[in-house]
Coordinates of C-alpha atoms and ligand atoms in Angstrom, one line a residue:
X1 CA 80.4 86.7 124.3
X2 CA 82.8 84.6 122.7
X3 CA 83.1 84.7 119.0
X4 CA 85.6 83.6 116.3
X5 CA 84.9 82.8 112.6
X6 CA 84.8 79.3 111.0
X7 CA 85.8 78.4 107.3
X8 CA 83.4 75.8 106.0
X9 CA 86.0 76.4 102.4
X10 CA 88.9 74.9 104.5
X11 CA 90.2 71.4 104.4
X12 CA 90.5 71.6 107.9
X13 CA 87.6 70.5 109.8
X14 CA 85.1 72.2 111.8
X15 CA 85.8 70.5 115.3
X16 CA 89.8 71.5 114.8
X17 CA 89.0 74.9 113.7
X18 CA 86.8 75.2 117.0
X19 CA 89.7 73.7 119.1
X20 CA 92.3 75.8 117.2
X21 CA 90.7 78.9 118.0
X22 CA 90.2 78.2 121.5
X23 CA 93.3 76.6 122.2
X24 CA 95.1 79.9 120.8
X25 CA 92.9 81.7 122.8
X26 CA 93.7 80.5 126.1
X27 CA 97.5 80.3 125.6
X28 CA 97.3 84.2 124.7
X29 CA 95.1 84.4 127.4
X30 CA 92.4 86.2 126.1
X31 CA 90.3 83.4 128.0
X32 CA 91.6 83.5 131.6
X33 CA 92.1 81.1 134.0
X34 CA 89.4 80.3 135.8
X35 CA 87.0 81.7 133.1
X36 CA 83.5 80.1 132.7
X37 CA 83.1 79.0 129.1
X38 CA 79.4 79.3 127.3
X39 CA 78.0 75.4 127.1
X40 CA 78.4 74.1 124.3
X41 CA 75.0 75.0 122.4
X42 CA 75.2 78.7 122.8
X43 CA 78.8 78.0 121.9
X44 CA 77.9 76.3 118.9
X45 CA 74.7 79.0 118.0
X46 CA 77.0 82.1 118.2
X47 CA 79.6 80.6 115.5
X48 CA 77.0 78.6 113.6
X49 CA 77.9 74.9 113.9
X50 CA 76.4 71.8 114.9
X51 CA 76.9 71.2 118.8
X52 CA 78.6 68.4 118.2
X53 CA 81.4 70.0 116.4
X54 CA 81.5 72.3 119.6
X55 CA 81.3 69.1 122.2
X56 CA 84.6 67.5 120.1
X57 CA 86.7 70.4 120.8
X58 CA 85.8 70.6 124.3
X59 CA 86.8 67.2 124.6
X60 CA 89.8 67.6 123.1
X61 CA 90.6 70.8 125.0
X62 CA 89.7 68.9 128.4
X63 CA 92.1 66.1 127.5
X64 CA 95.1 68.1 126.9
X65 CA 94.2 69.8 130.4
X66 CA 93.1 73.2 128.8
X67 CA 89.7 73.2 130.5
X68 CA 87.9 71.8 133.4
X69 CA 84.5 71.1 134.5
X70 CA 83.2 71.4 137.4
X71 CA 80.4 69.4 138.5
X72 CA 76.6 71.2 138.0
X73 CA 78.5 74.3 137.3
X74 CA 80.2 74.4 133.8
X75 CA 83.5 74.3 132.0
X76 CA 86.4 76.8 132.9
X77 CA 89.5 77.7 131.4
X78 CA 91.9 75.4 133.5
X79 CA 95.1 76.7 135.9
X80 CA 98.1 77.2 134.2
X81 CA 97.5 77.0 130.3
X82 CA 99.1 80.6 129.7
X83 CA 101.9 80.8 128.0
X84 CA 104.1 84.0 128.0
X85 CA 105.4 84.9 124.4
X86 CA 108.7 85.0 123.1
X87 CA 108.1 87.4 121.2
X88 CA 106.9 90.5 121.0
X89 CA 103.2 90.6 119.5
X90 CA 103.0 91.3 115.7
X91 CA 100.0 93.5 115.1
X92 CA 100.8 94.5 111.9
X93 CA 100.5 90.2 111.0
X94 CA 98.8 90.0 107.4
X95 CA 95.6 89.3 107.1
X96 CA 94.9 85.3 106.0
X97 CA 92.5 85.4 103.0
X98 CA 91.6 82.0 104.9
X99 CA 90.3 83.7 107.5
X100 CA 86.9 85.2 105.9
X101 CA 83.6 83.9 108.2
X102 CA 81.2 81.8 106.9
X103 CA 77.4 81.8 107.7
X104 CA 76.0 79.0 108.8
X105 CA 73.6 76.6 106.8
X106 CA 71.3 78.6 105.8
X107 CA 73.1 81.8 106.1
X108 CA 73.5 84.1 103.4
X109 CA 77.0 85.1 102.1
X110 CA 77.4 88.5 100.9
X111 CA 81.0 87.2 99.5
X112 CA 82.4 89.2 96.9
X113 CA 83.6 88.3 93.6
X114 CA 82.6 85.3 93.7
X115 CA 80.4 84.4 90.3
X116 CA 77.4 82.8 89.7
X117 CA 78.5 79.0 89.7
X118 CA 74.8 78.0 89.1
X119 CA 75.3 79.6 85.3
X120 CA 78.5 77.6 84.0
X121 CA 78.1 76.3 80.8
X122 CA 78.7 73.0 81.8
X123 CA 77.1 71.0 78.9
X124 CA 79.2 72.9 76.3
X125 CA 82.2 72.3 78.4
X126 CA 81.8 68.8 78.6
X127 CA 81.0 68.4 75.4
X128 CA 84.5 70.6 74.3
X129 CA 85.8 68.8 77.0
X130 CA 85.2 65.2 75.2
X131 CA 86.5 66.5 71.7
X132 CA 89.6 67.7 72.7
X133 CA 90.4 64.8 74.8
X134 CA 89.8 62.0 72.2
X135 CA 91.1 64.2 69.0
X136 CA 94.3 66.2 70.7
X137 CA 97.8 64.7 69.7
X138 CA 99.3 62.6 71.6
X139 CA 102.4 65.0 72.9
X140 CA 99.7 67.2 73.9
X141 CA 99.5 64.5 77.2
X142 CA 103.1 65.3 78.3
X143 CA 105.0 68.0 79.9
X144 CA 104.6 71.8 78.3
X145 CA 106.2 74.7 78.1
X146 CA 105.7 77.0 80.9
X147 CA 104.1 80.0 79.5
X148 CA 100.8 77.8 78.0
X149 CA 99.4 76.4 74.9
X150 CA 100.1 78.8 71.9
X151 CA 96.2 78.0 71.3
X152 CA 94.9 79.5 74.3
X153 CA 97.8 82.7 73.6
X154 CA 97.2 82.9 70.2
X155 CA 92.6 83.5 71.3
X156 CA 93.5 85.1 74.1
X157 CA 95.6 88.1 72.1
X158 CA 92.9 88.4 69.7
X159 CA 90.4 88.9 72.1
X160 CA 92.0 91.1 74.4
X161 CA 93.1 93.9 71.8
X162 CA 89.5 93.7 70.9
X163 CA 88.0 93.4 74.3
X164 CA 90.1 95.5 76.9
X165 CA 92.4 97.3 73.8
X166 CA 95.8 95.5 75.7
X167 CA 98.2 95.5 72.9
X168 CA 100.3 92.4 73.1
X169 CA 101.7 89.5 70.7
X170 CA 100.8 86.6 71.8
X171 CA 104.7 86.0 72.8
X172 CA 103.7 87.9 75.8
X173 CA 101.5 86.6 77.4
X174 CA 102.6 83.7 80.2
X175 CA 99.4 81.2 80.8
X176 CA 99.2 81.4 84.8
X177 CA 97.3 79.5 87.6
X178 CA 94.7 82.3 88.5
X179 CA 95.8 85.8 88.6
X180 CA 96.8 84.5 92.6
X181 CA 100.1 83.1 90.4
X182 CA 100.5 85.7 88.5
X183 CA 101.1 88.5 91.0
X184 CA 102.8 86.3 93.0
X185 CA 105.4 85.3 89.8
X186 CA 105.8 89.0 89.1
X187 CA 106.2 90.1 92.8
X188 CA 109.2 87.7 92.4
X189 CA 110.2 89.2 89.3
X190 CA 109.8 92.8 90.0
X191 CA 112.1 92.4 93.5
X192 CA 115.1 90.9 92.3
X193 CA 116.0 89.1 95.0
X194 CA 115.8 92.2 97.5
X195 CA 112.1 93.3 99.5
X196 CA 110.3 94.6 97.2
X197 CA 108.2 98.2 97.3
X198 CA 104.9 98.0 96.2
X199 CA 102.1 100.7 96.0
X200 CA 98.7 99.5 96.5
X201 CA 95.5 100.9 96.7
X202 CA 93.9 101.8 100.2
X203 CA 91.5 99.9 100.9
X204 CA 92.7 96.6 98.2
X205 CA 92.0 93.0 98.1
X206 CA 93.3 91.2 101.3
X207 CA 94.1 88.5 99.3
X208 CA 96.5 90.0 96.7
X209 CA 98.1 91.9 100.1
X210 CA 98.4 88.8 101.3
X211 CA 100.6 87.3 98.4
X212 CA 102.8 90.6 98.4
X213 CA 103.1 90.6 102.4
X214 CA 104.0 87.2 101.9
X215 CA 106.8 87.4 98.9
X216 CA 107.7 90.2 102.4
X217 CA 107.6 93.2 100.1
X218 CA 106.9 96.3 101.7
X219 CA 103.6 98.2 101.0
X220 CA 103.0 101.9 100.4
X221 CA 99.3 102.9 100.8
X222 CA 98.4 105.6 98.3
X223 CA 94.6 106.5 98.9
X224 CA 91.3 106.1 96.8
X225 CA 88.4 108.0 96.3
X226 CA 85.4 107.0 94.7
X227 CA 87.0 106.4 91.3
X228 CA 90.0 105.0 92.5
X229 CA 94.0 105.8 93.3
X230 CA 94.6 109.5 94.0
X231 CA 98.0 109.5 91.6
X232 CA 99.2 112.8 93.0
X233 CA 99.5 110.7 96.6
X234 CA 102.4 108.6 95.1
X235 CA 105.8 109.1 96.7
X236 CA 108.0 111.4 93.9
X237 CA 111.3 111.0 96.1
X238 CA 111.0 107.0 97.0
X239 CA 109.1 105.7 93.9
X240 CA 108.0 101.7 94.4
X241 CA 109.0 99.0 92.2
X242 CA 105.8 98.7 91.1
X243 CA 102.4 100.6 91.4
X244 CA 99.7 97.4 91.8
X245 CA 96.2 99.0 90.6
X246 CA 92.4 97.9 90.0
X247 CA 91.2 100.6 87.3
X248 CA 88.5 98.8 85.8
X249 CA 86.5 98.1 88.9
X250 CA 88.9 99.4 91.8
X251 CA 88.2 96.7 94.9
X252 CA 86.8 97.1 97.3
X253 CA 85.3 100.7 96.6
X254 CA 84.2 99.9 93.1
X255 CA 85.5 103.2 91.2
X256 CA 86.3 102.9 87.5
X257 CA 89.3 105.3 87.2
X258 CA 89.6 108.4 84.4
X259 CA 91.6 108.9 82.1
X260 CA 93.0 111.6 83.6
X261 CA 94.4 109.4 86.1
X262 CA 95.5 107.1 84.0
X263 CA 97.9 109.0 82.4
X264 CA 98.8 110.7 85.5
X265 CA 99.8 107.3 86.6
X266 CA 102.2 105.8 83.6
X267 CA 104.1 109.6 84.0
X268 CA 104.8 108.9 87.3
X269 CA 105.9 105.4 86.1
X270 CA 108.0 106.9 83.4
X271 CA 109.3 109.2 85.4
X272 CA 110.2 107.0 88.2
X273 CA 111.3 104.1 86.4
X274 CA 108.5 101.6 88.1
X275 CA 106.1 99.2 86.7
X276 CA 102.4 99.7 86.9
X277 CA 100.7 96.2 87.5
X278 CA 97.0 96.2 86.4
X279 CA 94.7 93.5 87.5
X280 CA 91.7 93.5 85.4
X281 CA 90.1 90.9 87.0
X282 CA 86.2 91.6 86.2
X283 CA 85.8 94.4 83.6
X284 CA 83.6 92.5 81.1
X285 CA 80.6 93.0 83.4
X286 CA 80.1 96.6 82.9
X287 CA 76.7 97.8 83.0
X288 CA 76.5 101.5 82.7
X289 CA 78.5 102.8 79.1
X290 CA 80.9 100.7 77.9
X291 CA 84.0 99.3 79.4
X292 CA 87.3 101.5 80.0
X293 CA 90.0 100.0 78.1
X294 CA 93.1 98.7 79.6
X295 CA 95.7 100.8 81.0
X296 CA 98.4 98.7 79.5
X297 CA 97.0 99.7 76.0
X298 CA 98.6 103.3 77.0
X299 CA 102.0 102.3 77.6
X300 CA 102.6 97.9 76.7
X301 CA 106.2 99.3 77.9
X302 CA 105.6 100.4 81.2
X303 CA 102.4 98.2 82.0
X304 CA 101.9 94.8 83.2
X305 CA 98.5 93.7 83.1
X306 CA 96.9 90.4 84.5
X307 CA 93.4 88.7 83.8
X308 CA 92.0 85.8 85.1
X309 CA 89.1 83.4 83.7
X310 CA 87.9 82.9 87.2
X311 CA 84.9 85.9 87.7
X312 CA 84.0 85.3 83.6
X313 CA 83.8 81.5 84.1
X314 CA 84.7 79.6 87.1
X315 CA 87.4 80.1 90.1
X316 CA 87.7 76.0 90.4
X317 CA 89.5 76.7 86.3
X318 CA 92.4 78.4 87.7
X319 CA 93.5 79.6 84.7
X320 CA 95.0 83.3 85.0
X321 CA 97.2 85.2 82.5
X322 CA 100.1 88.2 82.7
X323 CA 100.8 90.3 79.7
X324 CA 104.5 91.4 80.1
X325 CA 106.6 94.0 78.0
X326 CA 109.1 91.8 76.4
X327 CA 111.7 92.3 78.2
X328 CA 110.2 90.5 81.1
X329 CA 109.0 87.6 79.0
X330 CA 112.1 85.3 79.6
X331 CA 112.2 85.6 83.1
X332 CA 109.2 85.5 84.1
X333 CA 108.6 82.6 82.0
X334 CA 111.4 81.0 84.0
X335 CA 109.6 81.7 87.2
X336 CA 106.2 80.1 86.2
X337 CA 108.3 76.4 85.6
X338 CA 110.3 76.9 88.5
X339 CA 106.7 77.7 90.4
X340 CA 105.1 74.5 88.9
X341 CA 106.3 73.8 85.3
X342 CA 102.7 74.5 83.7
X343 CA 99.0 75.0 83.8
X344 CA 96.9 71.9 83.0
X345 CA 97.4 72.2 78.8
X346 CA 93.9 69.9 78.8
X347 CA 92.0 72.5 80.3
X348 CA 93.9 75.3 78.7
X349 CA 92.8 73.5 75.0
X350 CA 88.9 73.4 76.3
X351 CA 89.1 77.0 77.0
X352 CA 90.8 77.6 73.9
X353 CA 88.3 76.3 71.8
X354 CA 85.6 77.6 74.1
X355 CA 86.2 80.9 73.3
X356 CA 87.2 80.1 69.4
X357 CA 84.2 78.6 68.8
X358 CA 82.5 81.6 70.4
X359 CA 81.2 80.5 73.6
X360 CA 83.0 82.7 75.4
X361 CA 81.5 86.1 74.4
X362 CA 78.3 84.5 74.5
X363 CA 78.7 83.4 77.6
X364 CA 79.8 86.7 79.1
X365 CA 76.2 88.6 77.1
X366 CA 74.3 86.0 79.3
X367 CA 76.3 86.6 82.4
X368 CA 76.0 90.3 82.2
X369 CA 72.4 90.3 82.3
X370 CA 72.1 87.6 85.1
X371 CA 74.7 90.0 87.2
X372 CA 73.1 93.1 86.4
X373 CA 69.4 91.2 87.8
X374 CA 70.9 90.6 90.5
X375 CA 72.7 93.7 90.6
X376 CA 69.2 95.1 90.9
X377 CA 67.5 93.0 92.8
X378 CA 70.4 94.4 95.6
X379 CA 69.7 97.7 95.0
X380 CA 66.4 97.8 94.7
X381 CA 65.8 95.9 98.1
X382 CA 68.4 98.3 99.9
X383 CA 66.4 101.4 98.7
X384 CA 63.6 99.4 100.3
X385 CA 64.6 98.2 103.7
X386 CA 68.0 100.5 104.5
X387 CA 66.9 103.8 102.6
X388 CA 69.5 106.0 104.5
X389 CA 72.5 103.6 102.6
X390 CA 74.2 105.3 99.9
X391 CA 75.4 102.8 97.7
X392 CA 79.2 103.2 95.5
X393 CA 80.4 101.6 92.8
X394 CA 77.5 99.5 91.3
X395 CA 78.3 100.4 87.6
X396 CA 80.2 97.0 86.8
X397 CA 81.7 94.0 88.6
X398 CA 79.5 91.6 91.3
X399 CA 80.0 93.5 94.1
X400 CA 79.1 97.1 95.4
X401 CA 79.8 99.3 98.2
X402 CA 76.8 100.1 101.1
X403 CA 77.4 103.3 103.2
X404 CA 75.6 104.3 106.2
X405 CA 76.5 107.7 107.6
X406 CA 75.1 107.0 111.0
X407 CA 76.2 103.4 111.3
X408 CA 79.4 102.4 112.4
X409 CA 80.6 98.5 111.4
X410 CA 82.4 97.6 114.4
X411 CA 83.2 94.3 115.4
X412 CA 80.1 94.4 117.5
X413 CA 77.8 95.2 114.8
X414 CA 79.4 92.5 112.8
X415 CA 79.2 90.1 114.8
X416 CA 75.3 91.0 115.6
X417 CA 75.1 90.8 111.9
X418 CA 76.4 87.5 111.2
X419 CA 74.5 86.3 114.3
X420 CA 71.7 86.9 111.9
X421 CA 72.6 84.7 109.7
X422 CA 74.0 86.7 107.1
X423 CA 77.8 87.7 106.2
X424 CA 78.4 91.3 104.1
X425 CA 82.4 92.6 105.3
X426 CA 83.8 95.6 106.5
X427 CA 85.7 98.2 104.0
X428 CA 87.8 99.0 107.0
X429 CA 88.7 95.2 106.9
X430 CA 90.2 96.3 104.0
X431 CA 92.3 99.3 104.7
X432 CA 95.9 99.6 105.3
X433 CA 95.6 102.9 107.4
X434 CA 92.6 102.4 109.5
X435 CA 89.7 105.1 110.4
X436 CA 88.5 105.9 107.3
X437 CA 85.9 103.5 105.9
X438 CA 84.3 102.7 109.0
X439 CA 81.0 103.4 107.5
X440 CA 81.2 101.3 104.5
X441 CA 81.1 97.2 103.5
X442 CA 81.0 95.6 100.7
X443 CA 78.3 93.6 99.6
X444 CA 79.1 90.6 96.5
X445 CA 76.2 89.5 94.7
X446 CA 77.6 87.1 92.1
X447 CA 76.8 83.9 93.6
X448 CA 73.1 84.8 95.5
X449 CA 70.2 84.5 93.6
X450 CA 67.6 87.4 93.4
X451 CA 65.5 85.7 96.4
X452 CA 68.7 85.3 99.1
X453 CA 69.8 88.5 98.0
X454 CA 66.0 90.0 99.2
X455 CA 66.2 87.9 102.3
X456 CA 69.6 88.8 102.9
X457 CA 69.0 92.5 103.3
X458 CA 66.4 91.9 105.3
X459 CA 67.9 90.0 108.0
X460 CA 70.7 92.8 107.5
X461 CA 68.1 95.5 107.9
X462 CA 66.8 93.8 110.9
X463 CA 70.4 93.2 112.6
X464 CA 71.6 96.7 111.7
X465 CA 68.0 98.5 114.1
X466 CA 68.4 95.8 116.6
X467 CA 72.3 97.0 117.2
X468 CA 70.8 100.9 117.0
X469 CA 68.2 99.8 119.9
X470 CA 70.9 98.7 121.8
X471 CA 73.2 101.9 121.3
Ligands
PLP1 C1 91.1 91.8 92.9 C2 91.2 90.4 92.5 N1 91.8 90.1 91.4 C3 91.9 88.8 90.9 C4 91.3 87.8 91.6 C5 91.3 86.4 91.1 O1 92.2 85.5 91.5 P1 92.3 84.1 90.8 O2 92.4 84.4 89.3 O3 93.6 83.6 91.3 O4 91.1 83.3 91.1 C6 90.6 88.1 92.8 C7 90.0 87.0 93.6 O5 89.1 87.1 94.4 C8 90.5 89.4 93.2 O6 89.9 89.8 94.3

């Protein structure tokens, strides 16, 4: 069968990502010559667009002389449209964050950390919005300085010694597009010009691999158990330049790490002489106890932490932040104007006063209880209709981990899964060193309300015995 995601989140549209993937296909040939395609309505069911998309790209395929048809028989992969590579294959190619499927229409998107856009305060915002437009001075609607308004700094110190116990002046901190910027900025900063070494997590975020891949730094895999990086795994003879670490909510596998670890973690910084980079990206929605303070509040010196208003308030913000010891604060600052001189100072003075005025905290009280709902509703309809899944790291963030001993997630069984019309992903998607989370996906539940997330388990339940009847 043949089968390839789409991205309904891309600019690019639907009939060129269909002809893209084809195209690429048939010049790798992983379609043959001579091979019968599926008409274009299967075609279209299997990847979950209209037909029409699918008929386009066939057009457009047949016109460039990739495919033929042949009368009351079909369309085939036409003579000749291999073409040898150059090079040798790259299997070790990052993954593209781009690349995540999306469910069709009505399919149901087990995306994680993605929050619940149906909750942002939108009528305070706009009103904020207004009064900062009409009463801010005049210079406040030219260039800035790079690191961001001392407004948003000044708040943002305040609440994150209070908050997360990160001890910082507001000095610095360096205002960032997303926390996507920030690692990227201090990727750049922490190489020096040479490839850098970084130690991440195994399994970690594709995305933030992505940006160090990228920047063509070099990536140790240190291991992580069910409350995150195993410290003791980290190389005493060919220390990295930096450590880049979850330990709030560790991601993908959800573990909040001890304190043990923590300090187990800045000696092996001090003794080494790296950096330890902490992205704290969703901590404020902690449901069980209270939330672990920062790692940076143990060592400011040896610690670079990151944060990001997209999970608290809205991705579509992107408005991100880096605390850096000081002796980073120059350069880096450097590096954000050379990246794009500023983040928008507007939107910077609406959050600002957003979380002055006190929004913001109450804001994240009412988030907290919508995510932990839904939280439950997910668990609760697991225990119901998959009540062999063990489920890890539920205690905070919008996402968890399901595990099924006796289930493996191939390709196959994903593919049978989002054929159902719903999308969870693969821990071993993941994973650096493959073969060891095959059992496990994550599951986000941020953005599904209680009802899809019911439905969506479900149709997962229902995908999940149809791929066991067919062994
Ligand atoms: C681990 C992690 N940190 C941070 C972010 C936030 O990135 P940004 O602030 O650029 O939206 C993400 C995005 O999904 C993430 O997965």
């Amino acid at each position: 069968m043949l089968w390839f995601p789409v991205d309904r989140t891309l600019p690019t549209s639907l009939t060129v990502q269909v002809y893209e993937q084809m195209r690429i296909r048939i010049l790798r040939k992983e379609l043959h010559e001579g091979e019968r395609l599926p008409s274009s309505r299967e075609l279209a069911s299997q990847i979950g667009v209209s037909r029409n998309v699918v008929l386009e790209a066939y057009e457009r395929l047949l016109a460039e002389g990739y495919l033929e048809v042949r009368p009351q028989s079909g369309t085939y992969v036409a003579a000749g449209s291999f073409l040898r590579s150059s090079e040798p294959e790259r299997t070790d190619a990052p993954v593209s964050p781009a690349r995540s499927p999306v469910v069709g229409e009505d399919g149901i998107d087990f995306r994680a950390a993605h929050p619940a856009t149906d909750y942002f305060p939108r009528a305070v915002w706009a009103r904020i919005a207004r009064e900062v437009c009409l009463d801010t001075p005049e210079r406040a609607f030219g260039y800035a300085s790079a690191e961001g308004t001392p407004e948003l700094r000044g708040v943002l110190a305040r609440y994150l010694l209070q908050a997360r116990g990160v001890r910082c002046h507001p000095e610095q901190i360096v205002v960032t597009s997303g926390a996507t910027q920030a690692l990227h900025l201090i990727t750049e900063l922490l190489s020096e010009g040479k490839q850098a070494r970084i130690a991440v997590e195994d399994p970690v975020t594709d995305e933030m691999r992505t940006i160090f891949t990228y920047a063509g730094a070099s990536l140790q895999p240190i291991p992580v158990d069910d409350k995150g990086i195993l410290p003791e795994k980290l190389d005493e003879f060919a220390a990295p330049d930096f450590i880049f670490v979850i330990p709030s909510h560790q991601f993908p596998l959800g573990g909040t790490l001890p304190i043990q670890r923590r300090i187990q973690l800045i000696e092996y910084a001090r003794r080494t002489g790296c950096c330890i980079v902490e992205d704290d990206y969703d901590s404020e929605f902690t449901y069980e106890g209270v939330p672990v303070h920062s790692v940076q509040g143990l060592d400011p010196e040896r610690v670079i932490y990151v944060g990001t208003f997209s999970k608290i308030l809205s991705p579509a913000l992107r408005i991100g932040y880096t605390v850096l010891p000081a002796r980073y604060v120059e350069t880096y600052r450097r590096l954000k104007w050379f990246a794009d001189r500023h983040t928008s100072t507007l939107e910077q003075l609406i959050l600002a006063r957003f979380m002055e005025q006190g929004y913001f905290d109450r804001h994240i009280r009412r988030m907290r209880k919508i995510y932990r709902k839904r939280r439950e509703a997910l668990v609760t309809s697991l225990r119901r209709h998959l009540p062999e899944a063990q489920i890890l790291g539920e205690s905070a963030g919008m996402h968890l981990v399901v595990e099924l001993p006796d289930q493996r997630f191939t390709e196959r069984t994903m593919r049978r899964i989002h054929e159902a019309g719903v999308q969870v992903y693969a821990v071993e998607h993941y994973a650096l060193l493959k073969g060891k989370h095959e059992h496990q996906i994550v599951m986000g539940y941020g953005g599904l309300t209680a009802d899809a997330i019911q439905e969506g388990v479900v149709r997962l339940a229902k995908a999940l015995r149809g791929a066991a009847h067919q062994g």
